[in-house]
mmCIF file of C-alpha atoms in Angstrom:
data_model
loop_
_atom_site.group_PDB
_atom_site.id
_atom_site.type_symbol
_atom_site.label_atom_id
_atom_site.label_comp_id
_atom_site.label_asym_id
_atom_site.label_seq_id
_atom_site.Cartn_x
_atom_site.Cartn_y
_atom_site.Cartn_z
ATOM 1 C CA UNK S 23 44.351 -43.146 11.732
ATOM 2 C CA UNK S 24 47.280 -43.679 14.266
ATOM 3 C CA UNK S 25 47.899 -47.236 15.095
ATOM 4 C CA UNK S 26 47.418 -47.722 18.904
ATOM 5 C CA UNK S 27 49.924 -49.512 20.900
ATOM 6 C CA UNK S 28 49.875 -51.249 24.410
ATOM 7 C CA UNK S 29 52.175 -49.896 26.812
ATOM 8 C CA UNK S 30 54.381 -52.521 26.198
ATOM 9 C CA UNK S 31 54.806 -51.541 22.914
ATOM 10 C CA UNK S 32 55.208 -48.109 23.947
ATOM 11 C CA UNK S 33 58.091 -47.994 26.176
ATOM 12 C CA UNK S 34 59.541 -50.656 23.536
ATOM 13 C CA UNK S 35 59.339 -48.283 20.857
ATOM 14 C CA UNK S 36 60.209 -45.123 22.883
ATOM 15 C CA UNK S 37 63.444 -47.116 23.635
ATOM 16 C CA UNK S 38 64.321 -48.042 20.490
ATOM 17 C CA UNK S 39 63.715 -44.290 19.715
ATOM 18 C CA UNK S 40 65.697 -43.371 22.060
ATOM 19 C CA UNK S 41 69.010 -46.015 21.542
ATOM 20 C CA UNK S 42 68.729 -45.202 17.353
ATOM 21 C CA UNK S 43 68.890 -41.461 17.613
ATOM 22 C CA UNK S 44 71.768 -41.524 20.003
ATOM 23 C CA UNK S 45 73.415 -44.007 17.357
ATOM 24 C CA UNK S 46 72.599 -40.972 15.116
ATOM 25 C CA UNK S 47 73.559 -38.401 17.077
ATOM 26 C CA UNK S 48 77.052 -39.544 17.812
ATOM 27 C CA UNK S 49 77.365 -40.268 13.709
ATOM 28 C CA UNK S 50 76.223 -37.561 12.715
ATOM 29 C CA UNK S 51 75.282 -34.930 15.150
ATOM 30 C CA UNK S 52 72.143 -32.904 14.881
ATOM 31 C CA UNK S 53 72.179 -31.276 11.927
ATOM 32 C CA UNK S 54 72.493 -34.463 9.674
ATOM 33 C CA UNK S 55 70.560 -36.513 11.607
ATOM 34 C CA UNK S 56 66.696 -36.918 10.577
ATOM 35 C CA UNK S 57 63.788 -38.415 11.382
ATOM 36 C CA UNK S 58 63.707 -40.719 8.574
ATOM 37 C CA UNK S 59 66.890 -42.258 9.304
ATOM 38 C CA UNK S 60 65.636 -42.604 12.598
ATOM 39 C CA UNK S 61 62.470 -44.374 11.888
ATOM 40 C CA UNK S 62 64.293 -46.506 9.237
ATOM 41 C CA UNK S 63 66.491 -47.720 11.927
ATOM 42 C CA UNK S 64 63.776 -48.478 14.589
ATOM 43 C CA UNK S 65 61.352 -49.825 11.494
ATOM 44 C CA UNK S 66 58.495 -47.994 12.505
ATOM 45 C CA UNK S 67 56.231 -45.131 9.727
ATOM 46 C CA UNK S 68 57.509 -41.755 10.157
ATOM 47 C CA UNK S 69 53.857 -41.155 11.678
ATOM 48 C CA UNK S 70 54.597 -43.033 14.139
ATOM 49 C CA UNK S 71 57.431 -40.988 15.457
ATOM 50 C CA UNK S 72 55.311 -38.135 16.397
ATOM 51 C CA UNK S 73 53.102 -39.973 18.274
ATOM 52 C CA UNK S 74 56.205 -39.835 20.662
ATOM 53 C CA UNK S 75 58.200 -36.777 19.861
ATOM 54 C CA UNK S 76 56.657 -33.578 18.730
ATOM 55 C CA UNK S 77 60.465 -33.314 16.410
ATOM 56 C CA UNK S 78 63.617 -34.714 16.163
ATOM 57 C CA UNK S 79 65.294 -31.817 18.773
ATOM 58 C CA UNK S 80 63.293 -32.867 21.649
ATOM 59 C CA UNK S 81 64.483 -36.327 21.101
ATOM 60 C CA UNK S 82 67.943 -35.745 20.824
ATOM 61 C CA UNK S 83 67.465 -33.733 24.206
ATOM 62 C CA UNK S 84 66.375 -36.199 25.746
ATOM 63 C CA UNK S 85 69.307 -38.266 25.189
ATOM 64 C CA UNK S 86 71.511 -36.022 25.923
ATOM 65 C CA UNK S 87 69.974 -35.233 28.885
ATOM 66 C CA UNK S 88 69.373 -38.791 30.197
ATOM 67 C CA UNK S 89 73.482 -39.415 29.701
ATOM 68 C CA UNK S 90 73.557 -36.088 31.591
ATOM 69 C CA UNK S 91 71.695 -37.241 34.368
ATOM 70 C CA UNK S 92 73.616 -40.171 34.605
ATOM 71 C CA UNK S 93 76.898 -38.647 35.043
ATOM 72 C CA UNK S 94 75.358 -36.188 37.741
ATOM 73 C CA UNK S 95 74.570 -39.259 39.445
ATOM 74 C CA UNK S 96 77.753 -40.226 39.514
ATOM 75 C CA UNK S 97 79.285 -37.180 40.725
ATOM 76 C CA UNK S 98 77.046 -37.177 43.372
ATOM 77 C CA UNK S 99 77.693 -40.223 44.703
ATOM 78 C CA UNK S 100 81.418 -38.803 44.862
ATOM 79 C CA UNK S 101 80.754 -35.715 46.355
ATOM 80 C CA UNK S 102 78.668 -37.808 48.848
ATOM 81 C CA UNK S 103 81.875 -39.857 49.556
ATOM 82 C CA UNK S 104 84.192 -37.104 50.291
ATOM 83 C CA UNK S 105 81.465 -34.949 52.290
ATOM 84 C CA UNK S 106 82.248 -36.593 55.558
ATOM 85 C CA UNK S 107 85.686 -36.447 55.207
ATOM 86 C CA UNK S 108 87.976 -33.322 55.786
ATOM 87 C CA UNK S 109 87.220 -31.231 52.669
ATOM 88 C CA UNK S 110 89.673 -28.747 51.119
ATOM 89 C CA UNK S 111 89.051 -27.050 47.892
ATOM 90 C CA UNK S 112 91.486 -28.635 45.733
ATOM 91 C CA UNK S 113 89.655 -32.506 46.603
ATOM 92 C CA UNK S 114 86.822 -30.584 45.534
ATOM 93 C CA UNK S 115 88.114 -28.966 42.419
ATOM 94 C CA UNK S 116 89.501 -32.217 41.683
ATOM 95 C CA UNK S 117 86.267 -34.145 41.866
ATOM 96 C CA UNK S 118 84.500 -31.294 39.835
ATOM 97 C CA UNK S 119 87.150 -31.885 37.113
ATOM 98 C CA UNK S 120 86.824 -35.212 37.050
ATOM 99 C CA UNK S 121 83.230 -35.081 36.144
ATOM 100 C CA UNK S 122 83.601 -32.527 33.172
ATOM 101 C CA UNK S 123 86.709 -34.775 31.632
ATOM 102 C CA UNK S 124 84.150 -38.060 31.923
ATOM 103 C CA UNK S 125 81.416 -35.584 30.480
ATOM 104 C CA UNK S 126 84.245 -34.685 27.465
ATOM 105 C CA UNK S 127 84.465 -38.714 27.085
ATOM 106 C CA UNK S 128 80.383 -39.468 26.368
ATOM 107 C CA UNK S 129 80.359 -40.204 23.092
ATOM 108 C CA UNK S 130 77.592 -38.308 22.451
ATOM 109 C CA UNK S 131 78.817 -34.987 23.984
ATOM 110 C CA UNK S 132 82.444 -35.701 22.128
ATOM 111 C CA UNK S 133 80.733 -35.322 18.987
ATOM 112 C CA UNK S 134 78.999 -32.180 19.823
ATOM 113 C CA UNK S 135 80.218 -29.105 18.971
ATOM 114 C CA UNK S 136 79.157 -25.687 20.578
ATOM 115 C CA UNK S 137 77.419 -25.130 16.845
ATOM 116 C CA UNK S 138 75.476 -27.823 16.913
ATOM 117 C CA UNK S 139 74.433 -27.540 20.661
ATOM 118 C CA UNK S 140 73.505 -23.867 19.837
ATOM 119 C CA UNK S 141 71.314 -25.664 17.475
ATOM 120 C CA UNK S 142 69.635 -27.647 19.216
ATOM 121 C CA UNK S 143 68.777 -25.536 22.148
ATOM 122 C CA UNK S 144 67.645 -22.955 19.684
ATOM 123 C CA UNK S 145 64.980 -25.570 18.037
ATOM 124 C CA UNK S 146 63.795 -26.789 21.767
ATOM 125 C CA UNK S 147 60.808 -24.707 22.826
ATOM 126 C CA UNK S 148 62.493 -21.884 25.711
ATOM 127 C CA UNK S 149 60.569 -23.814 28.210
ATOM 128 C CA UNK S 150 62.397 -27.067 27.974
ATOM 129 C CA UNK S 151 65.553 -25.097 27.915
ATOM 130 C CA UNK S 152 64.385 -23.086 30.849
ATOM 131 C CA UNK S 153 63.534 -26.332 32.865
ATOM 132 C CA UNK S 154 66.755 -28.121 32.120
ATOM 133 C CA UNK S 155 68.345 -24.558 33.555
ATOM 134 C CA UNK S 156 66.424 -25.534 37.029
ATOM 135 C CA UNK S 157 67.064 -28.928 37.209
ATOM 136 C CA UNK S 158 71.117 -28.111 37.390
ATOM 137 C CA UNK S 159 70.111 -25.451 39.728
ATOM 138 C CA UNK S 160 68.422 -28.062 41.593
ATOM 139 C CA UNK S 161 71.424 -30.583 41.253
ATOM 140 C CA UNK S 162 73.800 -28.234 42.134
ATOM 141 C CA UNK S 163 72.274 -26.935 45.385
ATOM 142 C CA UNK S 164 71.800 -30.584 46.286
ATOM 143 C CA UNK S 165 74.915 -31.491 45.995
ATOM 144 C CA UNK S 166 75.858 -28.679 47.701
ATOM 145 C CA UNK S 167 73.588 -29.548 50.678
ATOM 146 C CA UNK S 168 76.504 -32.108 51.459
ATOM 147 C CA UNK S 169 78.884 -29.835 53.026
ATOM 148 C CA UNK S 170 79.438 -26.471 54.369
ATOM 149 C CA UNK S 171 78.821 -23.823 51.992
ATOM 150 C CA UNK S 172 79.661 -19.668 52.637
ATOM 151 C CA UNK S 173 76.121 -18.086 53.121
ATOM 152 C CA UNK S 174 76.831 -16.040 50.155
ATOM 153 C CA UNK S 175 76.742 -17.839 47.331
ATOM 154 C CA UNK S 176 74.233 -18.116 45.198
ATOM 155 C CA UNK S 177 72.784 -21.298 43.683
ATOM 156 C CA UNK S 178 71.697 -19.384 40.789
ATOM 157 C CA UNK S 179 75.185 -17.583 39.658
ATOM 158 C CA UNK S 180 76.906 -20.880 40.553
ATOM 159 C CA UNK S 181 75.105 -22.900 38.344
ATOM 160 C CA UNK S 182 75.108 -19.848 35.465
ATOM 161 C CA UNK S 183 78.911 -20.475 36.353
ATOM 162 C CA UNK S 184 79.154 -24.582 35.883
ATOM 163 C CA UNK S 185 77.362 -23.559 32.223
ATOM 164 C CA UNK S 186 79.374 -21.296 31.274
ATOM 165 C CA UNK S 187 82.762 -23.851 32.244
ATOM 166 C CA UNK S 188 81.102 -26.532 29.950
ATOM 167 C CA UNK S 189 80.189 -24.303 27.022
ATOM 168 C CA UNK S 190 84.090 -23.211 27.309
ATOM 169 C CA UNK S 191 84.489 -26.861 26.975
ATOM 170 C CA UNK S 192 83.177 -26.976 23.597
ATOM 171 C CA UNK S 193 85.799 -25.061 22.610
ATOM 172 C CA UNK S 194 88.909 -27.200 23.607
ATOM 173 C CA UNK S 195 90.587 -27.045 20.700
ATOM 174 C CA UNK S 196 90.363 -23.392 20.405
ATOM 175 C CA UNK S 197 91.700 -22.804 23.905
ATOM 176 C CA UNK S 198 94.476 -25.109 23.063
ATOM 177 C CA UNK S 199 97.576 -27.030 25.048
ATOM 178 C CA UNK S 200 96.674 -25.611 28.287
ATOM 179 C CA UNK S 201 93.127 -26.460 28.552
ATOM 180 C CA UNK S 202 93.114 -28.796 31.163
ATOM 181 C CA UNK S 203 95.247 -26.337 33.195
ATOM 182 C CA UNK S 204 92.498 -22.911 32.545
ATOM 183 C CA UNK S 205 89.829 -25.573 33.463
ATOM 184 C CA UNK S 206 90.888 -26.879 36.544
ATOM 185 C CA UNK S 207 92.240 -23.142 37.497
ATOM 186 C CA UNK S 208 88.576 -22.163 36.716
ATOM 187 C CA UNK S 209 86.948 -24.837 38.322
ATOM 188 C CA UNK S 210 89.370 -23.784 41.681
ATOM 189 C CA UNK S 211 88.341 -20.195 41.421
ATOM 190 C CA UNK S 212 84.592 -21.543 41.966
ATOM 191 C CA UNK S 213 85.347 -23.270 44.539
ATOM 192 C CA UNK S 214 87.506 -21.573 46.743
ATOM 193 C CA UNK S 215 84.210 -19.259 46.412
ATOM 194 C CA UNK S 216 81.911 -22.025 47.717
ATOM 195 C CA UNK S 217 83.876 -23.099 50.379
#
């Protein structure tokens, strides 16, 4: 019989989850990390644990995702600075740029490779996969609200676009010396299409 917990105790624990499986993640990325090391950590039965999470992928989602989210909300409170002001594609391209090197700098996401993130999304159910997909279509277009945008575009291919930029980003090494150069070059080719 599950042990019930206020909601105190609740949002305790679900932090706790949360911190110890990023502590995980970053050590030892998804593959190696388990639930019992996770539990161990947080000192809580491995019964427990589902109570919360239905398995360890949707977990380690969710902390990627809330470090995600944070450093969305970061570039839109750029892009909100430099809306107002006389916009040219290259202040653009370089704000864009600047949030997928901080993105390369999360600890979490540095650790990552595009193996184990194929992983992962492979073990979330499609939905949750699907959803995150709106949610940067959602992001995007908001942040694209902030200035004038060609009729054209669409939200849908852009965002399919800013994807496909970070999964090349998994592959820095393979792409090599010039990566910063093919990214921001990429990154311009967007935008010059936006604006």
């Amino acid at each position: 019989m599950p042990k019930s917990y206020s909601e105190q105790e609740r949002e305790y624990i679900r932090k706790r989850l949360k911190e110890e499986a990023a502590k995980c993640l970053a050590r030892y990325g998804v593959r190696r990390t388990t639930v019992d090391e996770i539990v161990k950590r947080v000192n809580i039965p491995k019964g427990t644990f589902y109570l919360f999470y239905k398995s360890k992928e949707l977990l380690l989602f969710e902390v990627i995702q809330e470090q995600q989210e944070t450093v969305n909300r970061k570039l839109y409170q750029t892009i909100s600075g430099i809306a107002n002001t006389e916009l040219s594609a290259e202040k653009l391209t370089d704000v864009i740029f600047e949030f997928y090197k901080m993105t390369e700098e999360m600890l979490i996401l540095k650790l990552i490779d595009v193996n184990e993130v194929e992983l992962l999304v492979r073990k979330l159910p499609r939905e949750i996969v699907e959803e995150h997909f709106r949610d940067d279509t959602d992001t995007i277009e908001k942040m694209l609200a902030l200035f004038p945008v060609k009729k054209e575009v669409d939200i849908k291919v852009l965002s399919a676009t800013f994807h496909a930029i970070y999964f090349a980003t998994l592959h820095k090494a393979e792409i090599g010396e010039q990566y910063d150069e093919a990214l921001y070059s990429l990154i311009y080719g967007i935008v010059t299409q936006i604006i």
